[in-house]
GROMACS .gro file of N, CA, C and O in nm:
model
  556
    1UNK      N    1  -1.444  -2.706  -3.696
    1UNK     CA    2  -1.435  -2.688  -3.839
    1UNK      C    3  -1.570  -2.647  -3.898
    1UNK      O    4  -1.575  -2.570  -3.991
    2UNK      N    5  -1.676  -2.700  -3.842
    2UNK     CA    6  -1.810  -2.669  -3.893
    2UNK      C    7  -1.845  -2.522  -3.874
    2UNK      O    8  -1.911  -2.462  -3.958
    3UNK      N    9  -1.801  -2.462  -3.763
    3UNK     CA   10  -1.830  -2.322  -3.735
    3UNK      C   11  -1.766  -2.231  -3.840
    3UNK      O   12  -1.827  -2.134  -3.884
    4UNK      N   13  -1.644  -2.262  -3.881
    4UNK     CA   14  -1.578  -2.180  -3.983
    4UNK      C   15  -1.645  -2.193  -4.118
    4UNK      O   16  -1.650  -2.098  -4.195
    5UNK      N   17  -1.699  -2.311  -4.148
    5UNK     CA   18  -1.769  -2.330  -4.275
    5UNK      C   19  -1.895  -2.245  -4.281
    5UNK      O   20  -1.926  -2.186  -4.386
    6UNK      N   21  -1.968  -2.235  -4.174
    6UNK     CA   22  -2.090  -2.154  -4.175
    6UNK      C   23  -2.056  -2.005  -4.187
    6UNK      O   24  -2.126  -1.930  -4.256
    7UNK      N   25  -1.949  -1.961  -4.123
    7UNK     CA   26  -1.907  -1.821  -4.137
    7UNK      C   27  -1.862  -1.794  -4.279
    7UNK      O   28  -1.895  -1.690  -4.338
    8UNK      N   29  -1.787  -1.887  -4.336
    8UNK     CA   30  -1.740  -1.870  -4.473
    8UNK      C   31  -1.858  -1.868  -4.571
    8UNK      O   32  -1.860  -1.788  -4.664
    9UNK      N   33  -1.957  -1.953  -4.550
    9UNK     CA   34  -2.076  -1.953  -4.636
    9UNK      C   35  -2.152  -1.823  -4.626
    9UNK      O   36  -2.196  -1.767  -4.727
   10UNK      N   37  -2.170  -1.773  -4.504
   10UNK     CA   38  -2.245  -1.648  -4.489
   10UNK      C   39  -2.170  -1.530  -4.549
   10UNK      O   40  -2.230  -1.442  -4.611
   11UNK      N   41  -2.037  -1.527  -4.536
   11UNK     CA   42  -1.959  -1.421  -4.600
   11UNK      C   43  -1.968  -1.430  -4.753
   11UNK      O   44  -1.974  -1.329  -4.822
   12UNK      N   45  -1.971  -1.552  -4.805
   12UNK     CA   46  -1.987  -1.571  -4.949
   12UNK      C   47  -2.121  -1.521  -4.998
   12UNK      O   48  -2.131  -1.455  -5.102
   13UNK      N   49  -2.228  -1.551  -4.923
   13UNK     CA   50  -2.362  -1.503  -4.961
   13UNK      C   51  -2.368  -1.351  -4.957
   13UNK      O   52  -2.428  -1.289  -5.046
   14UNK      N   53  -2.308  -1.292  -4.856
   14UNK     CA   54  -2.309  -1.145  -4.845
   14UNK      C   55  -2.232  -1.084  -4.962
   14UNK      O   56  -2.277  -0.985  -5.022
   15UNK      N   57  -2.118  -1.142  -4.998
   15UNK     CA   58  -2.039  -1.090  -5.110
   15UNK      C   59  -2.115  -1.101  -5.242
   15UNK      O   60  -2.118  -1.007  -5.321
   16UNK      N   61  -2.179  -1.214  -5.265
   16UNK     CA   62  -2.258  -1.232  -5.387
   16UNK      C   63  -2.374  -1.133  -5.390
   16UNK      O   64  -2.403  -1.072  -5.494
   17UNK      N   65  -2.440  -1.114  -5.277
   17UNK     CA   66  -2.550  -1.019  -5.269
   17UNK      C   67  -2.503  -0.877  -5.302
   17UNK      O   68  -2.569  -0.804  -5.377
   18UNK      N   69  -2.387  -0.837  -5.249
   18UNK     CA   70  -2.335  -0.702  -5.278
   18UNK      C   71  -2.297  -0.686  -5.425
   18UNK      O   72  -2.318  -0.580  -5.484
   19UNK      N   73  -2.242  -0.791  -5.486
   19UNK     CA   74  -2.209  -0.785  -5.628
   19UNK      C   75  -2.335  -0.771  -5.712
   19UNK      O   76  -2.340  -0.693  -5.808
   20UNK      N   77  -2.439  -0.846  -5.678
   20UNK     CA   78  -2.565  -0.838  -5.752
   20UNK      C   79  -2.625  -0.698  -5.739
   20UNK      O   80  -2.672  -0.640  -5.838
   21UNK      N   81  -2.622  -0.640  -5.620
   21UNK     CA   82  -2.674  -0.504  -5.601
   21UNK      C   83  -2.593  -0.404  -5.684
   21UNK      O   84  -2.649  -0.315  -5.748
   22UNK      N   85  -2.461  -0.417  -5.685
   22UNK     CA   86  -2.376  -0.326  -5.762
   22UNK      C   87  -2.405  -0.337  -5.912
   22UNK      O   88  -2.411  -0.234  -5.983
   23UNK      N   89  -2.427  -0.458  -5.962
   23UNK     CA   90  -2.459  -0.476  -6.104
   23UNK      C   91  -2.593  -0.411  -6.137
   23UNK      O   92  -2.608  -0.348  -6.243
   24UNK      N   93  -2.690  -0.421  -6.049
   24UNK     CA   94  -2.820  -0.361  -6.076
   24UNK      C   95  -2.815  -0.208  -6.067
   24UNK      O   96  -2.884  -0.139  -6.144
   25UNK      N   97  -2.735  -0.155  -5.978
   25UNK     CA   98  -2.718  -0.009  -5.974
   25UNK      C   99  -2.652   0.038  -6.103
   25UNK      O  100  -2.690   0.141  -6.160
   26UNK      N  101  -2.554  -0.037  -6.153
   26UNK     CA  102  -2.490  -0.005  -6.280
   26UNK      C  103  -2.591  -0.010  -6.395
   26UNK      O  104  -2.589   0.075  -6.485
   27UNK      N  105  -2.681  -0.107  -6.392
   27UNK     CA  106  -2.784  -0.117  -6.496
   27UNK      C  107  -2.877   0.004  -6.493
   27UNK      O  108  -2.914   0.058  -6.599
   28UNK      N  109  -2.915   0.049  -6.374
   28UNK     CA  110  -3.001   0.167  -6.363
   28UNK      C  111  -2.927   0.290  -6.416
   28UNK      O  112  -2.984   0.375  -6.485
   29UNK      N  113  -2.796   0.301  -6.386
   29UNK     CA  114  -2.717   0.411  -6.438
   29UNK      C  115  -2.710   0.408  -6.591
   29UNK      O  116  -2.720   0.512  -6.657
   30UNK      N  117  -2.697   0.289  -6.650
   30UNK     CA  118  -2.695   0.277  -6.796
   30UNK      C  119  -2.828   0.319  -6.857
   30UNK      O  120  -2.832   0.386  -6.961
   31UNK      N  121  -2.938   0.280  -6.794
   31UNK     CA  122  -3.070   0.323  -6.842
   31UNK      C  123  -3.083   0.474  -6.834
   31UNK      O  124  -3.131   0.540  -6.927
   32UNK      N  125  -3.037   0.533  -6.722
   32UNK     CA  126  -3.041   0.680  -6.704
   32UNK      C  127  -2.963   0.749  -6.816
   32UNK      O  128  -3.013   0.842  -6.879
   33UNK      N  129  -2.842   0.703  -6.842
   33UNK     CA  130  -2.760   0.765  -6.946
   33UNK      C  131  -2.823   0.749  -7.084
   33UNK      O  132  -2.824   0.844  -7.164
   34UNK      N  133  -2.875   0.632  -7.113
   34UNK     CA  134  -2.935   0.608  -7.243
   34UNK      C  135  -3.059   0.693  -7.268
   34UNK      O  136  -3.075   0.753  -7.374
   35UNK      N  137  -3.148   0.701  -7.170
   35UNK     CA  138  -3.271   0.779  -7.186
   35UNK      C  139  -3.240   0.928  -7.196
   35UNK      O  140  -3.295   0.999  -7.281
   36UNK      N  141  -3.151   0.979  -7.110
   36UNK     CA  142  -3.116   1.122  -7.115
   36UNK      C  143  -3.051   1.156  -7.249
   36UNK      O  144  -3.074   1.263  -7.305
   37UNK      N  145  -2.969   1.065  -7.303
   37UNK     CA  146  -2.904   1.091  -7.431
   37UNK      C  147  -3.004   1.087  -7.546
   37UNK      O  148  -2.993   1.165  -7.640
   38UNK      N  149  -3.099   0.994  -7.539
   38UNK     CA  150  -3.200   0.990  -7.644
   38UNK      C  151  -3.284   1.117  -7.648
   38UNK      O  152  -3.327   1.161  -7.754
   39UNK      N  153  -3.306   1.176  -7.531
   39UNK     CA  154  -3.382   1.301  -7.523
   39UNK      C  155  -3.297   1.422  -7.559
   39UNK      O  156  -3.348   1.533  -7.569
   40UNK      N  157  -3.166   1.402  -7.578
   40UNK     CA  158  -3.078   1.512  -7.615
   40UNK      C  159  -3.040   1.602  -7.500
   40UNK      O  160  -3.002   1.717  -7.521
   41UNK      N  161  -3.050   1.553  -7.378
   41UNK     CA  162  -3.018   1.634  -7.261
   41UNK      C  163  -2.880   1.595  -7.208
   41UNK      O  164  -2.826   1.492  -7.243
   42UNK      N  165  -2.825   1.680  -7.122
   42UNK     CA  166  -2.697   1.648  -7.062
   42UNK      C  167  -2.715   1.531  -6.965
   42UNK      O  168  -2.823   1.510  -6.911
   43UNK      N  169  -2.606   1.456  -6.944
   43UNK     CA  170  -2.617   1.337  -6.860
   43UNK      C  171  -2.624   1.371  -6.712
   43UNK      O  172  -2.685   1.298  -6.634
   44UNK      N  173  -2.562   1.479  -6.670
   44UNK     CA  174  -2.571   1.518  -6.529
   44UNK      C  175  -2.664   1.637  -6.515
   44UNK      O  176  -2.683   1.715  -6.608
   45UNK      N  177  -2.725   1.649  -6.401
   45UNK     CA  178  -2.820   1.757  -6.376
   45UNK      C  179  -2.749   1.878  -6.316
   45UNK      O  180  -2.656   1.863  -6.237
   46UNK      N  181  -2.792   1.999  -6.351
   46UNK     CA  182  -2.733   2.118  -6.288
   46UNK      C  183  -2.774   2.126  -6.142
   46UNK      O  184  -2.871   2.061  -6.100
   47UNK      N  185  -2.704   2.206  -6.063
   47UNK     CA  186  -2.744   2.223  -5.923
   47UNK      C  187  -2.886   2.278  -5.911
   47UNK      O  188  -2.934   2.349  -6.000
   48UNK      N  189  -2.953   2.247  -5.802
   48UNK     CA  190  -3.092   2.289  -5.785
   48UNK      C  191  -3.100   2.441  -5.775
   48UNK      O  192  -3.016   2.505  -5.712
   49UNK      N  193  -3.202   2.497  -5.837
   49UNK     CA  194  -3.217   2.643  -5.836
   49UNK      C  195  -3.263   2.694  -5.701
   49UNK      O  196  -3.245   2.810  -5.669
   50UNK      N  197  -3.321   2.608  -5.623
   50UNK     CA  198  -3.367   2.651  -5.491
   50UNK      C  199  -3.249   2.675  -5.397
   50UNK      O  200  -3.251   2.765  -5.315
   51UNK      N  201  -3.144   2.595  -5.413
   51UNK     CA  202  -3.029   2.607  -5.323
   51UNK      C  203  -2.913   2.687  -5.383
   51UNK      O  204  -2.838   2.749  -5.311
   52UNK      N  205  -2.899   2.684  -5.516
   52UNK     CA  206  -2.785   2.746  -5.582
   52UNK      C  207  -2.830   2.857  -5.677
   52UNK      O  208  -2.929   2.842  -5.747
   53UNK      N  209  -2.754   2.965  -5.681
   53UNK     CA  210  -2.783   3.079  -5.767
   53UNK      C  211  -2.672   3.089  -5.872
   53UNK      O  212  -2.554   3.096  -5.839
   54UNK      N  213  -2.712   3.089  -5.999
   54UNK     CA  214  -2.613   3.096  -6.108
   54UNK      C  215  -2.579   3.241  -6.136
   54UNK      O  216  -2.667   3.325  -6.152
   55UNK      N  217  -2.449   3.268  -6.146
   55UNK     CA  218  -2.406   3.405  -6.171
   55UNK      C  219  -2.271   3.405  -6.242
   55UNK      O  220  -2.203   3.302  -6.249
   56UNK      N  221  -2.234   3.521  -6.292
   56UNK     CA  222  -2.102   3.540  -6.352
   56UNK      C  223  -2.011   3.606  -6.251
   56UNK      O  224  -2.056   3.686  -6.171
   57UNK      N  225  -1.886   3.574  -6.260
   57UNK     CA  226  -1.789   3.631  -6.167
   57UNK      C  227  -1.673   3.691  -6.246
   57UNK      O  228  -1.634   3.638  -6.350
   58UNK      N  229  -1.621   3.802  -6.196
   58UNK     CA  230  -1.498   3.859  -6.250
   58UNK      C  231  -1.382   3.785  -6.187
   58UNK      O  232  -1.376   3.768  -6.066
   59UNK      N  233  -1.288   3.742  -6.269
   59UNK     CA  234  -1.177   3.662  -6.221
   59UNK      C  235  -1.049   3.746  -6.221
   59UNK      O  236  -1.018   3.814  -6.318
   60UNK      N  237  -0.979   3.741  -6.110
   60UNK     CA  238  -0.849   3.805  -6.098
   60UNK      C  239  -0.747   3.701  -6.053
   60UNK      O  240  -0.783   3.605  -5.985
   61UNK      N  241  -0.623   3.724  -6.092
   61UNK     CA  242  -0.518   3.630  -6.053
   61UNK      C  243  -0.425   3.699  -5.955
   61UNK      O  244  -0.377   3.810  -5.979
   62UNK      N  245  -0.401   3.632  -5.844
   62UNK     CA  246  -0.310   3.684  -5.743
   62UNK      C  247  -0.167   3.668  -5.796
   62UNK      O  248  -0.127   3.559  -5.835
   63UNK      N  249  -0.093   3.777  -5.797
   63UNK     CA  250   0.042   3.773  -5.853
   63UNK      C  251   0.140   3.696  -5.765
   63UNK      O  252   0.233   3.635  -5.815
   64UNK      N  253   0.120   3.696  -5.636
   64UNK     CA  254   0.214   3.628  -5.546
   64UNK      C  255   0.196   3.477  -5.545
   64UNK      O  256   0.292   3.401  -5.549
   65UNK      N  257   0.070   3.431  -5.541
   65UNK     CA  258   0.045   3.287  -5.530
   65UNK      C  259  -0.001   3.224  -5.661
   65UNK      O  260  -0.013   3.103  -5.669
   66UNK      N  261  -0.030   3.303  -5.763
   66UNK     CA  262  -0.077   3.256  -5.894
   66UNK      C  263  -0.210   3.181  -5.882
   66UNK      O  264  -0.239   3.092  -5.960
   67UNK      N  265  -0.293   3.215  -5.783
   67UNK     CA  266  -0.425   3.155  -5.767
   67UNK      C  267  -0.530   3.251  -5.819
   67UNK      O  268  -0.514   3.373  -5.815
   68UNK      N  269  -0.639   3.192  -5.868
   68UNK     CA  270  -0.750   3.273  -5.920
   68UNK      C  271  -0.848   3.304  -5.808
   68UNK      O  272  -0.877   3.220  -5.723
   69UNK      N  273  -0.903   3.424  -5.814
   69UNK     CA  274  -1.006   3.467  -5.720
   69UNK      C  275  -1.125   3.518  -5.800
   69UNK      O  276  -1.108   3.587  -5.900
   70UNK      N  277  -1.244   3.482  -5.756
   70UNK     CA  278  -1.367   3.527  -5.822
   70UNK      C  279  -1.432   3.636  -5.739
   70UNK      O  280  -1.449   3.621  -5.618
   71UNK      N  281  -1.467   3.744  -5.805
   71UNK     CA  282  -1.538   3.853  -5.739
   71UNK      C  283  -1.679   3.853  -5.797
   71UNK      O  284  -1.698   3.865  -5.918
   72UNK      N  285  -1.779   3.836  -5.711
   72UNK     CA  286  -1.917   3.826  -5.758
   72UNK      C  287  -2.009   3.898  -5.659
   72UNK      O  288  -1.972   3.926  -5.545
   73UNK      N  289  -2.129   3.927  -5.708
   73UNK     CA  290  -2.229   3.995  -5.627
   73UNK      C  291  -2.346   3.900  -5.604
   73UNK      O  292  -2.391   3.832  -5.696
   74UNK      N  293  -2.392   3.897  -5.479
   74UNK     CA  294  -2.509   3.817  -5.445
   74UNK      C  295  -2.598   3.901  -5.355
   74UNK      O  296  -2.555   3.941  -5.246
   75UNK      N  297  -2.717   3.930  -5.403
   75UNK     CA  298  -2.814   4.013  -5.331
   75UNK      C  299  -2.753   4.148  -5.291
   75UNK      O  300  -2.768   4.195  -5.179
   76UNK      N  301  -2.682   4.208  -5.385
   76UNK     CA  302  -2.627   4.342  -5.365
   76UNK      C  303  -2.503   4.347  -5.279
   76UNK      O  304  -2.450   4.454  -5.251
   77UNK      N  305  -2.452   4.233  -5.237
   77UNK     CA  306  -2.333   4.229  -5.152
   77UNK      C  307  -2.218   4.169  -5.231
   77UNK      O  308  -2.236   4.073  -5.307
   78UNK      N  309  -2.099   4.224  -5.215
   78UNK     CA  310  -1.982   4.180  -5.290
   78UNK      C  311  -1.908   4.070  -5.212
   78UNK      O  312  -1.885   4.082  -5.093
   79UNK      N  313  -1.871   3.963  -5.285
   79UNK     CA  314  -1.798   3.851  -5.226
   79UNK      C  315  -1.676   3.819  -5.311
   79UNK      O  316  -1.675   3.844  -5.432
   80UNK      N  317  -1.576   3.762  -5.248
   80UNK     CA  318  -1.457   3.716  -5.318
   80UNK      C  319  -1.423   3.576  -5.267
   80UNK      O  320  -1.419   3.553  -5.147
   81UNK      N  321  -1.400   3.483  -5.360
   81UNK     CA  322  -1.366   3.346  -5.323
   81UNK      C  323  -1.254   3.295  -5.413
   81UNK      O  324  -1.240   3.338  -5.527
   82UNK      N  325  -1.180   3.200  -5.361
   82UNK     CA  326  -1.074   3.137  -5.439
   82UNK      C  327  -1.136   3.030  -5.527
   82UNK      O  328  -1.220   2.951  -5.481
   83UNK      N  329  -1.096   3.023  -5.654
   83UNK     CA  330  -1.158   2.929  -5.748
   83UNK      C  331  -1.053   2.843  -5.817
   83UNK      O  332  -1.049   2.835  -5.939
   84UNK      N  333  -0.969   2.777  -5.744
   84UNK     CA  334  -0.872   2.686  -5.805
   84UNK      C  335  -0.944   2.569  -5.868
   84UNK      O  336  -1.033   2.509  -5.809
   85UNK      N  337  -0.905   2.535  -5.991
   85UNK     CA  338  -0.963   2.421  -6.059
   85UNK      C  339  -1.087   2.452  -6.139
   85UNK      O  340  -1.141   2.365  -6.206
   86UNK      N  341  -1.138   2.574  -6.137
   86UNK     CA  342  -1.256   2.611  -6.213
   86UNK      C  343  -1.216   2.646  -6.356
   86UNK      O  344  -1.103   2.685  -6.383
   87UNK      N  345  -1.311   2.637  -6.448
   87UNK     CA  346  -1.288   2.678  -6.585
   87UNK      C  347  -1.304   2.829  -6.594
   87UNK      O  348  -1.408   2.883  -6.556
   88UNK      N  349  -1.203   2.894  -6.645
   88UNK     CA  350  -1.203   3.041  -6.653
   88UNK      C  351  -1.202   3.080  -6.799
   88UNK      O  352  -1.120   3.032  -6.877
   89UNK      N  353  -1.295   3.166  -6.839
   89UNK     CA  354  -1.303   3.217  -6.975
   89UNK      C  355  -1.251   3.360  -6.976
   89UNK      O  356  -1.328   3.454  -6.954
   90UNK      N  357  -1.120   3.377  -6.998
   90UNK     CA  358  -1.062   3.511  -6.995
   90UNK      C  359  -1.065   3.566  -6.854
   90UNK      O  360  -1.001   3.514  -6.764
   91UNK      N  361  -1.145   3.671  -6.834
   91UNK     CA  362  -1.156   3.728  -6.700
   91UNK      C  363  -1.295   3.704  -6.640
   91UNK      O  364  -1.335   3.771  -6.547
   92UNK      N  365  -1.369   3.607  -6.695
   92UNK     CA  366  -1.504   3.574  -6.646
   92UNK      C  367  -1.513   3.425  -6.613
   92UNK      O  368  -1.444   3.343  -6.671
   93UNK      N  369  -1.600   3.392  -6.521
   93UNK     CA  370  -1.630   3.252  -6.487
   93UNK      C  371  -1.778   3.243  -6.452
   93UNK      O  372  -1.835   3.337  -6.396
   94UNK      N  373  -1.839   3.133  -6.489
   94UNK     CA  374  -1.979   3.108  -6.452
   94UNK      C  375  -1.976   3.017  -6.329
   94UNK      O  376  -1.920   2.908  -6.333
   95UNK      N  377  -2.037   3.063  -6.222
   95UNK     CA  378  -2.032   2.990  -6.096
   95UNK      C  379  -2.173   2.976  -6.039
   95UNK      O  380  -2.265   3.048  -6.080
   96UNK      N  381  -2.188   2.885  -5.946
   96UNK     CA  382  -2.311   2.869  -5.870
   96UNK      C  383  -2.281   2.905  -5.725
   96UNK      O  384  -2.187   2.852  -5.666
   97UNK      N  385  -2.362   2.994  -5.670
   97UNK     CA  386  -2.343   3.044  -5.534
   97UNK      C  387  -2.450   2.982  -5.445
   97UNK      O  388  -2.569   2.982  -5.480
   98UNK      N  389  -2.408   2.928  -5.331
   98UNK     CA  390  -2.502   2.872  -5.235
   98UNK      C  391  -2.586   2.986  -5.175
   98UNK      O  392  -2.531   3.083  -5.126
   99UNK      N  393  -2.716   2.973  -5.181
   99UNK     CA  394  -2.803   3.080  -5.132
   99UNK      C  395  -2.796   3.096  -4.980
   99UNK      O  396  -2.815   3.205  -4.928
  100UNK      N  397  -2.768   2.988  -4.908
  100UNK     CA  398  -2.761   2.995  -4.762
  100UNK      C  399  -2.628   3.050  -4.712
  100UNK      O  400  -2.624   3.122  -4.612
  101UNK      N  401  -2.519   3.013  -4.778
  101UNK     CA  402  -2.387   3.066  -4.741
  101UNK      C  403  -2.317   3.112  -4.869
  101UNK      O  404  -2.259   3.031  -4.941
  102UNK      N  405  -2.325   3.240  -4.900
  102UNK     CA  406  -2.274   3.290  -5.028
  102UNK      C  407  -2.124   3.275  -5.048
  102UNK      O  408  -2.075   3.293  -5.158
  103UNK      N  409  -2.049   3.242  -4.946
  103UNK     CA  410  -1.905   3.218  -4.964
  103UNK      C  411  -1.878   3.084  -5.033
  103UNK      O  412  -1.771   3.062  -5.087
  104UNK      N  413  -1.976   2.994  -5.029
  104UNK     CA  414  -1.961   2.862  -5.090
  104UNK      C  415  -2.004   2.868  -5.235
  104UNK      O  416  -2.118   2.903  -5.267
  105UNK      N  417  -1.912   2.833  -5.325
  105UNK     CA  418  -1.942   2.834  -5.469
  105UNK      C  419  -1.902   2.701  -5.529
  105UNK      O  420  -1.822   2.626  -5.473
  106UNK      N  421  -1.960   2.671  -5.645
  106UNK     CA  422  -1.919   2.552  -5.719
  106UNK      C  423  -1.941   2.574  -5.867
  106UNK      O  424  -2.011   2.665  -5.909
  107UNK      N  425  -1.879   2.487  -5.944
  107UNK     CA  426  -1.885   2.496  -6.090
  107UNK      C  427  -1.964   2.377  -6.142
  107UNK      O  428  -1.955   2.265  -6.089
  108UNK      N  429  -2.041   2.401  -6.246
  108UNK     CA  430  -2.117   2.294  -6.310
  108UNK      C  431  -2.064   2.277  -6.452
  108UNK      O  432  -2.067   2.371  -6.532
  109UNK      N  433  -2.012   2.159  -6.482
  109UNK     CA  434  -1.965   2.128  -6.617
  109UNK      C  435  -2.056   2.019  -6.673
  109UNK      O  436  -2.057   1.906  -6.623
  110UNK      N  437  -2.138   2.050  -6.773
  110UNK     CA  438  -2.232   1.950  -6.825
  110UNK      C  439  -2.161   1.841  -6.904
  110UNK      O  440  -2.065   1.867  -6.976
  111UNK      N  441  -2.208   1.717  -6.887
  111UNK     CA  442  -2.160   1.606  -6.968
  111UNK      C  443  -2.249   1.601  -7.093
  111UNK      O  444  -2.371   1.590  -7.082
  112UNK      N  445  -2.192   1.608  -7.212
  112UNK     CA  446  -2.276   1.609  -7.332
  112UNK      C  447  -2.346   1.474  -7.353
  112UNK      O  448  -2.300   1.371  -7.302
  113UNK      N  449  -2.457   1.475  -7.428
  113UNK     CA  450  -2.526   1.348  -7.455
  113UNK      C  451  -2.437   1.253  -7.535
  113UNK      O  452  -2.350   1.296  -7.610
  114UNK      N  453  -2.461   1.125  -7.518
  114UNK     CA  454  -2.384   1.024  -7.590
  114UNK      C  455  -2.441   1.005  -7.730
  114UNK      O  456  -2.554   1.044  -7.759
  115UNK      N  457  -2.363   0.942  -7.815
  115UNK     CA  458  -2.407   0.914  -7.951
  115UNK      C  459  -2.507   0.799  -7.956
  115UNK      O  460  -2.529   0.727  -7.859
  116UNK      N  461  -2.565   0.778  -8.073
  116UNK     CA  462  -2.666   0.674  -8.091
  116UNK      C  463  -2.607   0.535  -8.069
  116UNK      O  464  -2.672   0.448  -8.009
  117UNK      N  465  -2.484   0.514  -8.115
  117UNK     CA  466  -2.421   0.383  -8.098
  117UNK      C  467  -2.401   0.350  -7.951
  117UNK      O  468  -2.421   0.237  -7.906
  118UNK      N  469  -2.361   0.450  -7.874
  118UNK     CA  470  -2.339   0.428  -7.731
  118UNK      C  471  -2.472   0.404  -7.660
  118UNK      O  472  -2.480   0.322  -7.568
  119UNK      N  473  -2.578   0.474  -7.703
  119UNK     CA  474  -2.712   0.448  -7.646
  119UNK      C  475  -2.754   0.303  -7.669
  119UNK      O  476  -2.803   0.236  -7.578
  120UNK      N  477  -2.735   0.257  -7.791
  120UNK     CA  478  -2.771   0.118  -7.822
  120UNK      C  479  -2.688   0.020  -7.740
  120UNK      O  480  -2.739  -0.082  -7.692
  121UNK      N  481  -2.560   0.051  -7.722
  121UNK     CA  482  -2.474  -0.035  -7.641
  121UNK      C  483  -2.521  -0.037  -7.495
  121UNK      O  484  -2.519  -0.143  -7.431
  122UNK      N  485  -2.563   0.078  -7.442
  122UNK     CA  486  -2.613   0.083  -7.304
  122UNK      C  487  -2.737  -0.005  -7.289
  122UNK      O  488  -2.747  -0.084  -7.195
  123UNK      N  489  -2.832   0.011  -7.381
  123UNK     CA  490  -2.954  -0.069  -7.372
  123UNK      C  491  -2.926  -0.217  -7.394
  123UNK      O  492  -2.990  -0.303  -7.333
  124UNK      N  493  -2.830  -0.249  -7.480
  124UNK     CA  494  -2.792  -0.388  -7.501
  124UNK      C  495  -2.732  -0.448  -7.374
  124UNK      O  496  -2.764  -0.562  -7.336
  125UNK      N  497  -2.645  -0.372  -7.306
  125UNK     CA  498  -2.587  -0.420  -7.180
  125UNK      C  499  -2.695  -0.443  -7.074
  125UNK      O  500  -2.691  -0.543  -7.002
  126UNK      N  501  -2.790  -0.351  -7.066
  126UNK     CA  502  -2.899  -0.369  -6.970
  126UNK      C  503  -2.982  -0.492  -7.005
  126UNK      O  504  -3.022  -0.568  -6.918
  127UNK      N  505  -3.004  -0.512  -7.134
  127UNK     CA  506  -3.077  -0.632  -7.178
  127UNK      C  507  -3.005  -0.760  -7.139
  127UNK      O  508  -3.067  -0.856  -7.094
  128UNK      N  509  -2.873  -0.761  -7.155
  128UNK     CA  510  -2.796  -0.880  -7.116
  128UNK      C  511  -2.804  -0.903  -6.966
  128UNK      O  512  -2.821  -1.016  -6.919
  129UNK      N  513  -2.792  -0.796  -6.888
  129UNK     CA  514  -2.800  -0.809  -6.742
  129UNK      C  515  -2.936  -0.864  -6.700
  129UNK      O  516  -2.946  -0.954  -6.618
  130UNK      N  517  -3.044  -0.810  -6.759
  130UNK     CA  518  -3.178  -0.858  -6.724
  130UNK      C  519  -3.200  -1.002  -6.771
  130UNK      O  520  -3.264  -1.082  -6.701
  131UNK      N  521  -3.146  -1.037  -6.888
  131UNK     CA  522  -3.156  -1.174  -6.937
  131UNK      C  523  -3.086  -1.271  -6.842
  131UNK      O  524  -3.140  -1.378  -6.807
  132UNK      N  525  -2.965  -1.235  -6.797
  132UNK     CA  526  -2.894  -1.321  -6.703
  132UNK      C  527  -2.966  -1.328  -6.568
  132UNK      O  528  -2.964  -1.433  -6.502
  133UNK      N  529  -3.030  -1.220  -6.528
  133UNK     CA  530  -3.111  -1.224  -6.406
  133UNK      C  531  -3.224  -1.324  -6.416
  133UNK      O  532  -3.249  -1.402  -6.325
  134UNK      N  533  -3.293  -1.321  -6.529
  134UNK     CA  534  -3.404  -1.413  -6.549
  134UNK      C  535  -3.355  -1.557  -6.548
  134UNK      O  536  -3.417  -1.644  -6.487
  135UNK      N  537  -3.241  -1.581  -6.613
  135UNK     CA  538  -3.187  -1.718  -6.616
  135UNK      C  539  -3.146  -1.763  -6.475
  135UNK      O  540  -3.175  -1.875  -6.433
  136UNK      N  541  -3.079  -1.674  -6.399
  136UNK     CA  542  -3.029  -1.713  -6.268
  136UNK      C  543  -3.144  -1.732  -6.169
  136UNK      O  544  -3.149  -1.830  -6.094
  137UNK      N  545  -3.239  -1.638  -6.166
  137UNK     CA  546  -3.343  -1.645  -6.065
  137UNK      C  547  -3.456  -1.741  -6.099
  137UNK      O  548  -3.514  -1.802  -6.009
  138UNK      N  549  -3.490  -1.755  -6.226
  138UNK     CA  550  -3.604  -1.839  -6.263
  138UNK      C  551  -3.563  -1.968  -6.334
  138UNK      O  552  -3.648  -2.049  -6.367
  139UNK      N  553  -3.433  -1.983  -6.362
  139UNK     CA  554  -3.389  -2.098  -6.439
  139UNK      C  555  -3.349  -2.217  -6.358
  139UNK      O  556  -3.361  -2.239  -6.243
   0.00000   0.00000   0.00000
């Protein structure tokens, strides 16, 4: 019976440790969102310019399958890729092309900055988390 108790205790400690780590990662995410919003920037970052090339693509729709295809040029060479799920503006789409393999494309949709009330709520939540940390660890 004693052996099972020690295993149960160690599993409990591991679970508590993982929950504490998850709460702190969430707190860092809240700080990230709050600071980026206060600066008036989008919450997510665009793809890196070193790896991805931003370009416009002509969009055509396949009549048989009703799927969209993007026709774009990269370094003077013409490429065509399927773009299901991308945002299409009429017959144009803004895409990011991988510089190493131009057949690979992706779309970047920016998350707009949050409002002032949401920023204050984020910082308040982080303050509560840090306050509870101080109470638990030093109290």
